[in-house]
Amino acid sequence: MARYGTSPEDDATRVSMPEHRDYVMTSMVVQNQVEGLEVRLNDDGSWYAVPPELDTCAILAGGLLQVVTNGRVRACLHRVKTPSNRDRFSALVGCMPVQGSTVRAMAELVSEDHPLMYRPCDPYEYVRFQFSEEGRRSKDALKAFCGVAKDEHVEA
Ligand SMILES: O=C(O)CCC(=O)C(=O)O
Ligand SMILES: [Fe+2]
């Protein structure tokens, strides 16, 4: 559960949580009455507001889903913007694989035309990497952690 007070982190833009991608498989967000969640749907730079509707939740793709789908489903870039000066509460449930599991691309989604993009990985190692100095510094933490280089051969 998160609470966003009436004054956002950045007063000029009213962005309360800067843009990011969640590292989980999927995250479920329930917004309680007050709007704020915005998602990027394409690469043209525009943001789309996800309205808070009664009895609905938003499901966002996270980084691990990008690994499983071999990059076909991209982790959703999102942010929280609170323009209306209202106190905002949201609840977020992140879906993570069990400890000790390995996350890998589905074999059906790897082909000559669509080569393996990410090495099989330990999801919790990825979480640790995300929060490490190196992870925080990298532009694309998923790629830096388990991305397959162009001429690299990896057994999936
Ligand atoms: O509060 C929201 O609507 C989203 C929060 C979020 O993106 C996060 O906690 O990762
Ligand atoms: Fe998020």
Short mmCIF file of C-alpha atoms and ligand atoms in Angstrom, two decimals:
data_model
loop_
_atom_site.label_atom_id
_atom_site.label_comp_id
_atom_site.label_asym_id
_atom_site.label_seq_id
_atom_site.Cartn_x
_atom_site.Cartn_y
_atom_site.Cartn_z
CA MET A 1 0.00 0.00 0.00
CA ALA A 2 1.38 3.40 -0.90
CA ARG A 3 0.31 6.85 0.09
CA TYR A 4 1.06 9.87 -2.05
CA GLY A 5 0.55 13.06 -0.07
CA THR A 6 -0.90 16.22 -1.55
CA SER A 7 2.45 17.71 -2.53
CA PRO A 8 4.29 15.64 -5.12
CA GLU A 9 8.01 15.02 -5.20
CA ASP A 10 8.37 17.43 -8.08
CA ASP A 11 6.09 20.44 -7.79
CA ALA A 12 6.51 21.68 -11.34
CA THR A 13 5.60 18.43 -13.10
CA ARG A 14 3.48 16.95 -10.29
CA VAL A 15 5.23 13.64 -10.84
CA SER A 16 5.13 11.75 -7.55
CA MET A 17 6.94 8.64 -8.71
CA PRO A 18 9.34 9.00 -11.61
CA GLU A 19 9.11 6.76 -14.66
CA HIS A 20 10.31 3.21 -14.16
CA ARG A 21 9.67 -0.41 -15.04
CA ASP A 22 8.84 -2.91 -12.34
CA TYR A 23 11.27 -5.86 -12.07
CA VAL A 24 8.58 -8.42 -11.20
CA MET A 25 6.72 -10.72 -13.61
CA THR A 26 3.54 -8.65 -13.42
CA SER A 27 2.24 -6.06 -11.00
CA MET A 28 -1.35 -5.41 -10.12
CA VAL A 29 -2.21 -1.84 -9.17
CA VAL A 30 -5.44 -0.77 -7.52
CA GLN A 31 -5.94 2.98 -7.41
CA ASN A 32 -8.34 4.10 -4.78
CA GLN A 33 -10.48 6.87 -6.32
CA VAL A 34 -7.63 9.27 -7.02
CA GLU A 35 -6.00 9.14 -10.46
CA GLY A 36 -2.26 9.13 -10.98
CA LEU A 37 -0.99 6.06 -12.80
CA GLU A 38 0.29 6.82 -16.28
CA VAL A 39 1.76 4.40 -18.80
CA ARG A 40 3.83 4.74 -21.94
CA LEU A 41 2.21 2.72 -24.73
CA ASN A 42 4.61 3.44 -27.57
CA ASP A 43 7.85 5.18 -28.28
CA ASP A 44 6.43 8.58 -29.20
CA GLY A 45 6.96 9.93 -25.70
CA SER A 46 3.32 10.39 -24.73
CA TRP A 47 1.80 9.26 -21.46
CA TYR A 48 -1.64 7.70 -21.05
CA ALA A 49 -3.56 8.02 -17.84
CA VAL A 50 -5.03 4.83 -16.39
CA PRO A 51 -8.28 5.97 -14.79
CA PRO A 52 -9.15 4.69 -11.33
CA GLU A 53 -12.37 2.76 -11.87
CA LEU A 54 -14.34 1.04 -9.19
CA ASP A 55 -13.63 -2.70 -8.92
CA THR A 56 -10.86 -2.64 -11.50
CA CYS A 57 -7.14 -3.01 -11.34
CA ALA A 58 -4.35 -2.42 -13.81
CA ILE A 59 -1.94 -5.26 -14.62
CA LEU A 60 1.49 -4.10 -15.72
CA ALA A 61 4.12 -6.24 -17.41
CA GLY A 62 7.41 -6.30 -15.52
CA GLY A 63 10.98 -7.11 -16.51
CA LEU A 64 10.72 -10.85 -15.83
CA LEU A 65 7.80 -11.15 -18.26
CA GLN A 66 10.05 -9.59 -20.87
CA VAL A 67 12.54 -12.43 -20.27
CA VAL A 68 9.84 -15.13 -20.48
CA THR A 69 8.37 -13.72 -23.70
CA ASN A 70 11.82 -13.21 -25.22
CA GLY A 71 11.24 -9.48 -25.47
CA ARG A 72 7.85 -9.69 -27.18
CA VAL A 73 6.05 -8.25 -24.17
CA ARG A 74 8.06 -5.29 -22.99
CA ALA A 75 8.08 -4.23 -19.38
CA CYS A 76 5.67 -1.33 -19.07
CA LEU A 77 7.21 2.08 -18.48
CA HIS A 78 5.02 3.91 -15.98
CA ARG A 79 4.96 6.74 -13.49
CA VAL A 80 2.65 8.38 -10.99
CA LYS A 81 1.50 11.93 -11.55
CA THR A 82 -0.86 13.53 -9.06
CA PRO A 83 -2.25 16.70 -10.54
CA SER A 84 -5.32 17.09 -8.39
CA ASN A 85 -3.96 17.88 -4.93
CA ARG A 86 -5.84 14.98 -3.41
CA ASP A 87 -4.30 12.51 -1.04
CA ARG A 88 -3.80 9.30 -3.01
CA PHE A 89 -3.62 5.69 -1.89
CA SER A 90 -2.80 2.75 -4.11
CA ALA A 91 -2.23 -0.92 -3.50
CA LEU A 92 0.31 -2.88 -5.48
CA VAL A 93 0.77 -6.63 -5.64
CA GLY A 94 3.88 -7.78 -7.45
CA CYS A 95 4.02 -11.31 -8.82
CA MET A 96 7.39 -13.02 -8.32
CA PRO A 97 8.47 -16.60 -9.09
CA VAL A 98 9.29 -18.86 -6.13
CA GLN A 99 12.76 -18.66 -4.58
CA GLY A 100 15.26 -20.94 -6.28
CA SER A 101 13.51 -20.95 -9.65
CA THR A 102 15.02 -20.00 -12.97
CA VAL A 103 13.26 -17.63 -15.33
CA ARG A 104 13.83 -18.35 -19.01
CA ALA A 105 12.34 -17.52 -22.40
CA MET A 106 9.60 -19.86 -23.63
CA ALA A 107 11.12 -22.13 -26.27
CA GLU A 108 8.24 -21.36 -28.67
CA LEU A 109 9.22 -17.71 -28.64
CA VAL A 110 12.84 -18.26 -29.65
CA SER A 111 13.66 -18.76 -33.33
CA GLU A 112 16.20 -17.87 -35.96
CA ASP A 113 14.23 -14.72 -36.75
CA HIS A 114 13.86 -13.94 -33.10
CA PRO A 115 17.02 -15.11 -31.33
CA LEU A 116 17.29 -15.48 -27.58
CA MET A 117 17.44 -12.01 -26.00
CA TYR A 118 18.00 -12.89 -22.33
CA ARG A 119 19.96 -15.63 -20.59
CA PRO A 120 18.04 -17.81 -18.13
CA CYS A 121 18.33 -16.09 -14.77
CA ASP A 122 17.64 -16.26 -11.07
CA PRO A 123 14.88 -13.67 -10.54
CA TYR A 124 16.13 -12.69 -7.09
CA GLU A 125 19.64 -12.11 -8.41
CA TYR A 126 18.00 -9.75 -10.88
CA VAL A 127 16.25 -7.89 -8.08
CA ARG A 128 19.57 -7.53 -6.26
CA PHE A 129 21.21 -6.29 -9.43
CA GLN A 130 18.45 -3.74 -10.02
CA PHE A 131 19.14 -2.13 -6.67
CA SER A 132 22.91 -2.34 -6.92
CA GLU A 133 25.07 0.62 -7.88
CA GLU A 134 25.65 -0.86 -11.32
CA GLY A 135 22.00 -1.69 -11.84
CA ARG A 136 20.84 1.77 -10.84
CA ARG A 137 23.38 3.34 -13.16
CA SER A 138 22.53 1.28 -16.22
CA LYS A 139 20.05 2.57 -18.78
CA ASP A 140 18.62 -0.90 -19.30
CA ALA A 141 19.16 -2.99 -16.17
CA LEU A 142 17.60 -6.12 -17.66
CA LYS A 143 19.91 -6.06 -20.64
CA ALA A 144 22.92 -5.33 -18.44
CA PHE A 145 22.02 -8.22 -16.14
CA CYS A 146 21.14 -11.02 -18.56
CA GLY A 147 21.02 -9.62 -22.09
CA VAL A 148 22.54 -11.81 -24.80
CA ALA A 149 25.14 -9.99 -26.86
CA LYS A 150 24.77 -10.01 -30.64
CA ASP A 151 27.26 -12.78 -31.42
CA GLU A 152 27.02 -14.64 -28.16
CA HIS A 153 25.83 -18.24 -28.15
CA VAL A 154 23.74 -19.23 -25.14
CA GLU A 155 22.06 -22.54 -24.44
CA ALA A 156 18.48 -21.62 -23.46
O1 LIG B 1 0.75 3.88 -7.25
C1 LIG B 1 0.70 3.50 -8.40
O2 LIG B 1 -0.27 3.71 -9.13
C2 LIG B 1 1.87 2.77 -9.01
C3 LIG B 1 3.03 2.55 -8.07
C4 LIG B 1 4.21 1.94 -8.75
O3 LIG B 1 4.40 2.05 -9.93
C5 LIG B 1 5.20 1.15 -7.97
O4 LIG B 1 5.11 1.13 -6.73
O5 LIG B 1 6.10 0.53 -8.58
FE FE B 2 5.88 0.62 -10.61
#
